[in-house]
Amino acid sequence: MNSPLLKLSNLSIVHKETNKTIVRDISFEVHENEVVGIIGESGSGKSLTMLSILGIIPDSLKAVGEMYFEGQKIEDPRDLRGKKISMIFQDPLTALNPVLKIIDQINLISKSNKMEYSSTLDEFKKLLISMKIQNPERVLKSFPHQLSGGMLQRVAIALVLLLKPKLIIADEPTTSLDVTVQKEIIGIIKKIKTTEGKSIIFVTHDIMLAKELVDRIIVMYAGEIMEIGSTNNIIESPLHPYTKLLIDSVPRVDSKPERLTFLQGRVPHFSEIANGCVFFNRCPIAEIGRCDISKPNTQRKYDNHLVKCFFA
Ligand SMILES: Nc1ncnc2c1ncn2[C@@H]1O[C@H](COP(=O)(O)OP(=O)(O)OP(=O)(O)O)[C@@H](O)[C@H]1O
Ligand SMILES: [Mg+2]
């Protein structure tokens, strides 16, 4: 079998000052033409994990572990940025320079990536048109603050596609947008998946959105991976109690309100995490004397389904 496109091996992210671990022992692979979803509540470490892949975590933090791209060990993740891996952020302004018109940003990108300017510009206009932007010339002449959120996210996606990266990381790319625009952006990402055949990591806290979009799901909680499996296995036969609760907390059209289960409590802050399982204080099946004292190992179940729970 080919080596995976991206492989993370025991990535941890540590707070330099306190030496506390924020993200612990993250290992997963992304294969070519695969869309992997990362789901989990706010504060579970999804964004930090993604930022560490590109070597852009805040200075106060340190990442340790190993990363491989196309089978090669990566010493400096910054080497991957651009043509190998490119990121779509929750806030499209993160990727844009506020004081430059879009056309000038294209100029910069083409220079720094040694791409020919006029063909890059043509390609960019085509991308905008493919995303149903009627008047690309107007967009080109605008500063970022003159464009709507949905328009900016399309521009940010087009900038990513210009670079033709092998892997796209999309970190909650629709959270800051209103519902109709969200749907349009999801449509664009689906199209990238089917027509461009790209590998994508799609981060979301919406498990039903992941169901629509991704081939495999990684469930994170409090900085750790709880479960990894095919989308179908995770949704139809989840093994981890956290995943089960996440799925049960989705309001179903066919269920009566009193049958809904809502997740109680919150994700613990990394400073509060003790020795046991990170999900211990919210877990409906936790065993005192076991789950609060020792951490479960990750076990491999049937069909490449991984889970970190004593009772799976
Ligand atoms: N610069 C930092 N210094 C210290 N702690 C941080 C820093 N950045 C993030 N954290 C902490 O790391 C944890 C994970 O944060 P992260 O942003 O990766 O979560 P997330 O899963 O992306 O959440 P969300 O769904 O809200 O985007 C949180 O507890 C957060 O408080
Ligand atoms: Mg995040």
Tab-separated table of C-alpha atoms and ligand atoms in Angstrom:
chain	number	residue	atom	x	y	z
A	1	MET	CA	0.000	0.000	0.000
A	2	ASN	CA	1.147	3.571	-0.697
A	3	SER	CA	2.344	5.561	2.262
A	4	PRO	CA	-0.312	7.914	3.562
A	5	LEU	CA	-0.255	11.513	2.384
A	6	LEU	CA	-0.014	12.785	5.954
A	7	LYS	CA	0.836	10.860	9.063
A	8	LEU	CA	0.961	12.267	12.573
A	9	SER	CA	2.627	10.133	15.159
A	10	ASN	CA	2.251	10.916	18.882
A	11	LEU	CA	1.871	14.640	18.444
A	12	SER	CA	1.543	16.479	21.745
A	13	ILE	CA	1.269	20.196	22.367
A	14	VAL	CA	2.648	21.492	25.623
A	15	HIS	CA	2.234	24.849	27.324
A	16	LYS	CA	5.856	26.023	27.698
A	17	GLU	CA	5.444	27.996	30.908
A	18	THR	CA	3.481	25.455	32.953
A	19	ASN	CA	4.627	22.320	31.103
A	20	LYS	CA	0.973	21.174	30.980
A	21	THR	CA	-0.057	19.060	28.027
A	22	ILE	CA	-2.903	20.605	26.010
A	23	VAL	CA	-3.030	18.102	23.167
A	24	ARG	CA	-1.867	14.557	23.879
A	25	ASP	CA	-0.530	11.732	21.699
A	26	ILE	CA	-2.384	12.473	18.519
A	27	SER	CA	-1.769	9.850	15.825
A	28	PHE	CA	-3.686	9.571	12.591
A	29	GLU	CA	-3.237	9.286	8.860
A	30	VAL	CA	-4.819	10.969	5.882
A	31	HIS	CA	-4.658	9.100	2.599
A	32	GLU	CA	-4.792	10.409	-0.917
A	33	ASN	CA	-8.293	11.395	-2.084
A	34	GLU	CA	-9.611	10.982	1.415
A	35	VAL	CA	-11.761	13.408	3.375
A	36	VAL	CA	-11.205	13.076	7.101
A	37	GLY	CA	-13.465	14.825	9.601
A	38	ILE	CA	-12.319	15.960	13.032
A	39	ILE	CA	-15.187	16.449	15.422
A	40	GLY	CA	-15.445	17.440	19.051
A	41	GLU	CA	-16.782	20.179	21.253
A	42	SER	CA	-15.196	23.572	21.682
A	43	GLY	CA	-11.849	23.380	23.454
A	44	SER	CA	-11.064	19.800	22.431
A	45	GLY	CA	-7.856	20.804	20.639
A	46	LYS	CA	-8.987	20.521	17.029
A	47	SER	CA	-7.582	23.867	15.889
A	48	LEU	CA	-4.296	23.559	17.783
A	49	THR	CA	-3.731	20.165	16.174
A	50	MET	CA	-4.356	21.646	12.728
A	51	LEU	CA	-2.151	24.676	13.391
A	52	SER	CA	0.674	22.408	14.530
A	53	ILE	CA	0.551	20.566	11.190
A	54	LEU	CA	1.485	23.859	9.549
A	55	GLY	CA	3.871	24.902	12.307
A	56	ILE	CA	1.804	27.935	13.289
A	57	ILE	CA	0.867	27.318	16.919
A	58	PRO	CA	1.258	30.300	19.284
A	59	ASP	CA	4.776	30.977	20.630
A	60	SER	CA	3.710	30.082	24.156
A	61	LEU	CA	3.203	26.463	23.068
A	62	LYS	CA	5.521	23.724	21.882
A	63	ALA	CA	4.668	20.753	19.653
A	64	VAL	CA	6.461	17.427	20.003
A	65	GLY	CA	6.007	14.253	17.991
A	66	GLU	CA	6.567	13.152	14.451
A	67	MET	CA	4.992	14.084	11.187
A	68	TYR	CA	5.395	12.485	7.780
A	69	PHE	CA	4.244	13.816	4.424
A	70	GLU	CA	4.234	11.371	1.490
A	71	GLY	CA	6.345	9.029	3.592
A	72	GLN	CA	9.015	11.600	4.397
A	73	LYS	CA	9.711	12.789	7.870
A	74	ILE	CA	9.069	16.506	8.194
A	75	GLU	CA	11.586	18.440	10.274
A	76	ASP	CA	10.090	21.879	9.737
A	77	PRO	CA	6.336	21.909	9.117
A	78	ARG	CA	6.597	25.368	7.587
A	79	ASP	CA	8.047	23.617	4.510
A	80	LEU	CA	4.612	22.102	3.901
A	81	ARG	CA	2.716	25.380	3.723
A	82	GLY	CA	1.279	26.413	0.399
A	83	LYS	CA	1.754	23.817	-2.316
A	84	LYS	CA	1.607	20.783	-0.043
A	85	ILE	CA	-0.878	21.783	2.629
A	86	SER	CA	-3.069	24.859	2.665
A	87	MET	CA	-5.656	25.927	5.202
A	88	ILE	CA	-9.125	27.469	5.106
A	89	PHE	CA	-9.795	29.175	8.433
A	90	GLN	CA	-13.001	29.764	10.380
A	91	ASP	CA	-12.498	33.494	9.933
A	92	PRO	CA	-11.524	34.142	6.307
A	93	LEU	CA	-9.808	37.381	7.349
A	94	THR	CA	-7.094	35.252	8.982
A	95	ALA	CA	-5.863	34.326	5.517
A	96	LEU	CA	-6.149	37.800	4.014
A	97	ASN	CA	-4.105	40.943	4.392
A	98	PRO	CA	-6.538	43.682	5.527
A	99	VAL	CA	-4.660	46.540	3.862
A	100	LEU	CA	-4.320	45.036	0.390
A	101	LYS	CA	-6.920	44.842	-2.368
A	102	ILE	CA	-7.643	41.257	-3.402
A	103	ILE	CA	-5.855	41.779	-6.716
A	104	ASP	CA	-2.689	42.834	-4.882
A	105	GLN	CA	-2.887	39.744	-2.700
A	106	ILE	CA	-2.964	37.619	-5.863
A	107	ASN	CA	0.131	39.428	-7.031
A	108	LEU	CA	1.933	38.643	-3.770
A	109	ILE	CA	0.859	35.018	-3.764
A	110	SER	CA	2.003	34.492	-7.332
A	111	LYS	CA	5.392	36.074	-6.532
A	112	SER	CA	6.006	34.162	-3.333
A	113	ASN	CA	5.013	30.869	-4.959
A	114	LYS	CA	6.818	31.568	-8.243
A	115	MET	CA	3.651	31.413	-10.302
A	116	GLU	CA	3.102	33.497	-13.427
A	117	TYR	CA	0.948	36.513	-12.472
A	118	SER	CA	-1.447	36.881	-15.411
A	119	SER	CA	-2.303	33.181	-15.616
A	120	THR	CA	-2.704	33.066	-11.829
A	121	LEU	CA	-5.099	35.987	-12.044
A	122	ASP	CA	-7.089	34.294	-14.833
A	123	GLU	CA	-7.252	31.100	-12.814
A	124	PHE	CA	-8.428	33.052	-9.782
A	125	LYS	CA	-11.248	34.694	-11.759
A	126	LYS	CA	-12.321	31.291	-13.078
A	127	LEU	CA	-12.382	29.940	-9.546
A	128	LEU	CA	-14.544	32.837	-8.371
A	129	ILE	CA	-16.948	32.316	-11.249
A	130	SER	CA	-17.124	28.597	-10.450
A	131	MET	CA	-18.164	29.641	-6.939
A	132	LYS	CA	-21.012	31.708	-8.394
A	133	ILE	CA	-19.403	35.112	-7.996
A	134	GLN	CA	-20.928	37.068	-10.857
A	135	ASN	CA	-18.532	39.972	-10.926
A	136	PRO	CA	-14.961	38.868	-10.137
A	137	GLU	CA	-13.548	42.217	-11.299
A	138	ARG	CA	-15.382	44.001	-8.519
A	139	VAL	CA	-14.039	41.512	-5.967
A	140	LEU	CA	-10.493	41.982	-7.256
A	141	LYS	CA	-10.697	45.746	-6.788
A	142	SER	CA	-12.039	45.449	-3.237
A	143	PHE	CA	-10.318	45.514	0.099
A	144	PRO	CA	-11.276	42.578	2.374
A	145	HIS	CA	-13.474	44.756	4.637
A	146	GLN	CA	-15.597	45.732	1.619
A	147	LEU	CA	-16.709	42.121	1.061
A	148	SER	CA	-19.349	40.072	2.898
A	149	GLY	CA	-18.363	37.060	5.026
A	150	GLY	CA	-19.552	34.569	2.416
A	151	MET	CA	-17.721	36.424	-0.335
A	152	LEU	CA	-14.530	36.531	1.756
A	153	GLN	CA	-14.679	32.813	2.467
A	154	ARG	CA	-15.030	32.149	-1.283
A	155	VAL	CA	-12.001	34.373	-1.925
A	156	ALA	CA	-10.057	32.523	0.781
A	157	ILE	CA	-11.043	29.143	-0.736
A	158	ALA	CA	-10.056	30.330	-4.224
A	159	LEU	CA	-6.661	31.462	-2.891
A	160	VAL	CA	-6.135	28.012	-1.396
A	161	LEU	CA	-7.132	26.287	-4.649
A	162	LEU	CA	-4.759	28.507	-6.657
A	163	LEU	CA	-1.846	26.867	-4.893
A	164	LYS	CA	-3.123	23.390	-5.853
A	165	PRO	CA	-2.183	21.908	-2.478
A	166	LYS	CA	-2.232	18.141	-2.036
A	167	LEU	CA	-4.049	18.498	1.263
A	168	ILE	CA	-6.572	21.143	2.291
A	169	ILE	CA	-7.313	21.713	5.959
A	170	ALA	CA	-10.661	23.400	6.518
A	171	ASP	CA	-11.132	24.436	10.169
A	172	GLU	CA	-14.841	25.134	10.729
A	173	PRO	CA	-14.976	27.126	7.492
A	174	THR	CA	-18.686	27.914	7.827
A	175	THR	CA	-19.115	28.645	11.535
A	176	SER	CA	-18.868	32.413	11.141
A	177	LEU	CA	-21.384	32.530	8.277
A	178	ASP	CA	-25.166	32.661	8.193
A	179	VAL	CA	-27.120	29.520	7.350
A	180	THR	CA	-27.743	30.055	3.631
A	181	VAL	CA	-24.134	31.051	2.996
A	182	GLN	CA	-23.019	28.031	5.070
A	183	LYS	CA	-24.898	25.762	2.708
A	184	GLU	CA	-23.288	27.377	-0.321
A	185	ILE	CA	-19.781	27.011	1.126
A	186	ILE	CA	-20.446	23.353	2.013
A	187	GLY	CA	-21.596	22.872	-1.590
A	188	ILE	CA	-18.289	24.336	-2.778
A	189	ILE	CA	-16.299	22.004	-0.523
A	190	LYS	CA	-18.306	19.006	-1.747
A	191	LYS	CA	-17.493	20.028	-5.303
A	192	ILE	CA	-13.776	20.291	-4.492
A	193	LYS	CA	-13.999	16.792	-3.054
A	194	THR	CA	-15.684	15.275	-6.098
A	195	THR	CA	-14.147	17.193	-8.989
A	196	GLU	CA	-10.645	17.890	-7.734
A	197	GLY	CA	-10.192	14.618	-5.844
A	198	LYS	CA	-8.257	16.338	-3.106
A	199	SER	CA	-7.446	15.150	0.360
A	200	ILE	CA	-9.235	17.273	2.906
A	201	ILE	CA	-9.253	17.477	6.689
A	202	PHE	CA	-12.582	18.987	7.665
A	203	VAL	CA	-12.887	20.238	11.245
A	204	THR	CA	-16.363	20.732	12.648
A	205	HIS	CA	-18.373	20.311	15.810
A	206	ASP	CA	-21.373	19.322	13.731
A	207	ILE	CA	-21.441	15.537	13.443
A	208	MET	CA	-24.277	15.571	10.912
A	209	LEU	CA	-22.308	17.878	8.645
A	210	ALA	CA	-19.395	15.476	8.932
A	211	LYS	CA	-21.732	12.652	7.948
A	212	GLU	CA	-22.555	14.425	4.687
A	213	LEU	CA	-19.010	15.267	3.801
A	214	VAL	CA	-16.340	12.939	5.117
A	215	ASP	CA	-15.083	9.370	4.635
A	216	ARG	CA	-13.584	8.874	8.069
A	217	ILE	CA	-14.157	10.560	11.435
A	218	ILE	CA	-11.728	11.347	14.237
A	219	VAL	CA	-13.449	12.201	17.521
A	220	MET	CA	-11.452	14.465	19.846
A	221	TYR	CA	-12.140	15.338	23.454
A	222	ALA	CA	-10.060	17.442	25.872
A	223	GLY	CA	-6.969	17.254	23.694
A	224	GLU	CA	-7.089	13.509	22.982
A	225	ILE	CA	-8.431	11.267	20.261
A	226	MET	CA	-11.299	9.180	21.648
A	227	GLU	CA	-12.265	7.247	18.543
A	228	ILE	CA	-11.395	6.903	14.853
A	229	GLY	CA	-13.462	4.998	12.321
A	230	SER	CA	-15.240	5.111	9.002
A	231	THR	CA	-18.054	7.658	8.961
A	232	ASN	CA	-20.578	4.865	8.780
A	233	ASN	CA	-19.120	2.939	11.721
A	234	ILE	CA	-18.807	6.048	13.876
A	235	ILE	CA	-22.382	7.150	13.238
A	236	GLU	CA	-24.119	3.776	13.111
A	237	SER	CA	-22.072	1.886	15.699
A	238	PRO	CA	-20.028	4.255	17.858
A	239	LEU	CA	-17.880	2.529	20.466
A	240	HIS	CA	-16.924	5.397	22.757
A	241	PRO	CA	-19.474	6.737	25.264
A	242	TYR	CA	-18.530	10.291	24.262
A	243	THR	CA	-19.220	9.612	20.593
A	244	LYS	CA	-22.529	7.994	21.544
A	245	LEU	CA	-23.528	11.088	23.502
A	246	LEU	CA	-22.478	13.391	20.674
A	247	ILE	CA	-24.671	11.453	18.276
A	248	ASP	CA	-27.584	11.253	20.711
A	249	SER	CA	-27.440	14.989	21.328
A	250	VAL	CA	-28.239	15.755	17.692
A	251	PRO	CA	-31.892	16.787	17.533
A	252	ARG	CA	-33.680	14.372	15.221
A	253	VAL	CA	-36.534	15.496	13.069
A	254	ASP	CA	-38.491	12.381	13.992
A	255	SER	CA	-38.032	12.451	17.759
A	256	LYS	CA	-40.095	14.110	20.441
A	257	PRO	CA	-38.282	16.827	22.387
A	258	GLU	CA	-38.430	14.903	25.693
A	259	ARG	CA	-36.454	12.062	24.153
A	260	LEU	CA	-33.477	14.226	23.344
A	261	THR	CA	-30.304	13.691	25.289
A	262	PHE	CA	-28.173	16.729	25.813
A	263	LEU	CA	-24.553	16.638	26.793
A	264	GLN	CA	-24.203	17.807	30.366
A	265	GLY	CA	-21.163	19.686	31.610
A	266	ARG	CA	-18.211	20.967	29.647
A	267	VAL	CA	-14.835	19.947	28.265
A	268	PRO	CA	-12.279	20.232	31.095
A	269	HIS	CA	-9.545	22.831	30.683
A	270	PHE	CA	-6.096	21.275	30.227
A	271	SER	CA	-5.052	22.596	33.633
A	272	GLU	CA	-7.787	20.505	35.321
A	273	ILE	CA	-6.940	17.171	33.755
A	274	ALA	CA	-5.773	14.532	36.237
A	275	ASN	CA	-4.442	11.023	35.663
A	276	GLY	CA	-7.428	9.109	34.428
A	277	CYS	CA	-9.562	9.172	31.328
A	278	VAL	CA	-10.205	12.755	30.194
A	279	PHE	CA	-13.911	11.981	29.770
A	280	PHE	CA	-14.253	10.542	33.288
A	281	ASN	CA	-16.269	13.358	34.916
A	282	ARG	CA	-18.960	13.351	32.206
A	283	CYS	CA	-19.004	9.694	31.339
A	284	PRO	CA	-22.229	7.771	32.028
A	285	ILE	CA	-20.435	4.412	32.326
A	286	ALA	CA	-17.258	5.441	34.139
A	287	GLU	CA	-16.057	3.142	36.894
A	288	ILE	CA	-14.651	4.830	39.965
A	289	GLY	CA	-11.325	3.313	40.948
A	290	ARG	CA	-10.501	2.547	37.345
A	291	CYS	CA	-11.353	5.325	34.900
A	292	ASP	CA	-10.334	8.128	37.261
A	293	ILE	CA	-6.983	6.529	38.019
A	294	SER	CA	-5.573	5.199	34.788
A	295	LYS	CA	-5.788	6.214	31.167
A	296	PRO	CA	-7.224	3.680	28.742
A	297	ASN	CA	-4.969	2.711	25.837
A	298	THR	CA	-6.168	3.024	22.291
A	299	GLN	CA	-7.492	-0.364	21.161
A	300	ARG	CA	-8.034	-1.466	17.603
A	301	LYS	CA	-11.424	-3.029	16.978
A	302	TYR	CA	-12.778	-4.622	13.807
A	303	ASP	CA	-12.484	-2.816	10.496
A	304	ASN	CA	-9.854	-0.217	11.437
A	305	HIS	CA	-11.968	1.200	14.199
A	306	LEU	CA	-9.856	2.654	17.027
A	307	VAL	CA	-11.216	3.560	20.441
A	308	LYS	CA	-9.812	4.759	23.748
A	309	CYS	CA	-12.105	3.337	26.443
A	310	PHE	CA	-11.844	0.416	28.909
A	311	PHE	CA	-15.403	-0.637	28.156
A	312	ALA	CA	-15.528	-0.455	24.345
B	1	LIG	N1	-2.182	30.080	23.120
B	1	LIG	C1	-2.736	29.270	23.995
B	1	LIG	N2	-2.262	29.183	25.253
B	1	LIG	C2	-2.821	28.360	26.151
B	1	LIG	N3	-3.879	27.573	25.896
B	1	LIG	C3	-4.394	27.615	24.664
B	1	LIG	C4	-3.859	28.446	23.643
B	1	LIG	N4	-4.605	28.277	22.531
B	1	LIG	C5	-5.555	27.362	22.848
B	1	LIG	N5	-5.410	26.969	24.121
B	1	LIG	C6	-6.252	25.982	24.841
B	1	LIG	O1	-6.174	24.763	24.126
B	1	LIG	C7	-7.392	24.073	24.170
B	1	LIG	C8	-7.799	23.647	22.788
B	1	LIG	O2	-8.032	24.764	21.975
B	1	LIG	P1	-8.449	24.664	20.442
B	1	LIG	O3	-8.584	26.057	19.942
B	1	LIG	O4	-7.522	23.773	19.713
B	1	LIG	O5	-9.884	23.979	20.534
B	1	LIG	P2	-10.950	23.653	19.381
B	1	LIG	O6	-11.253	22.201	19.499
B	1	LIG	O7	-10.437	24.140	18.069
B	1	LIG	O8	-12.230	24.484	19.843
B	1	LIG	P3	-13.323	25.299	18.944
B	1	LIG	O9	-14.335	24.299	18.506
B	1	LIG	O10	-13.865	26.292	19.904
B	1	LIG	O11	-12.603	25.957	17.809
B	1	LIG	C9	-8.384	24.995	24.870
B	1	LIG	O12	-8.491	24.551	26.199
B	1	LIG	C10	-7.730	26.346	24.832
B	1	LIG	O13	-8.060	27.099	25.964
B	2	MG	MG	-11.118	25.575	16.721
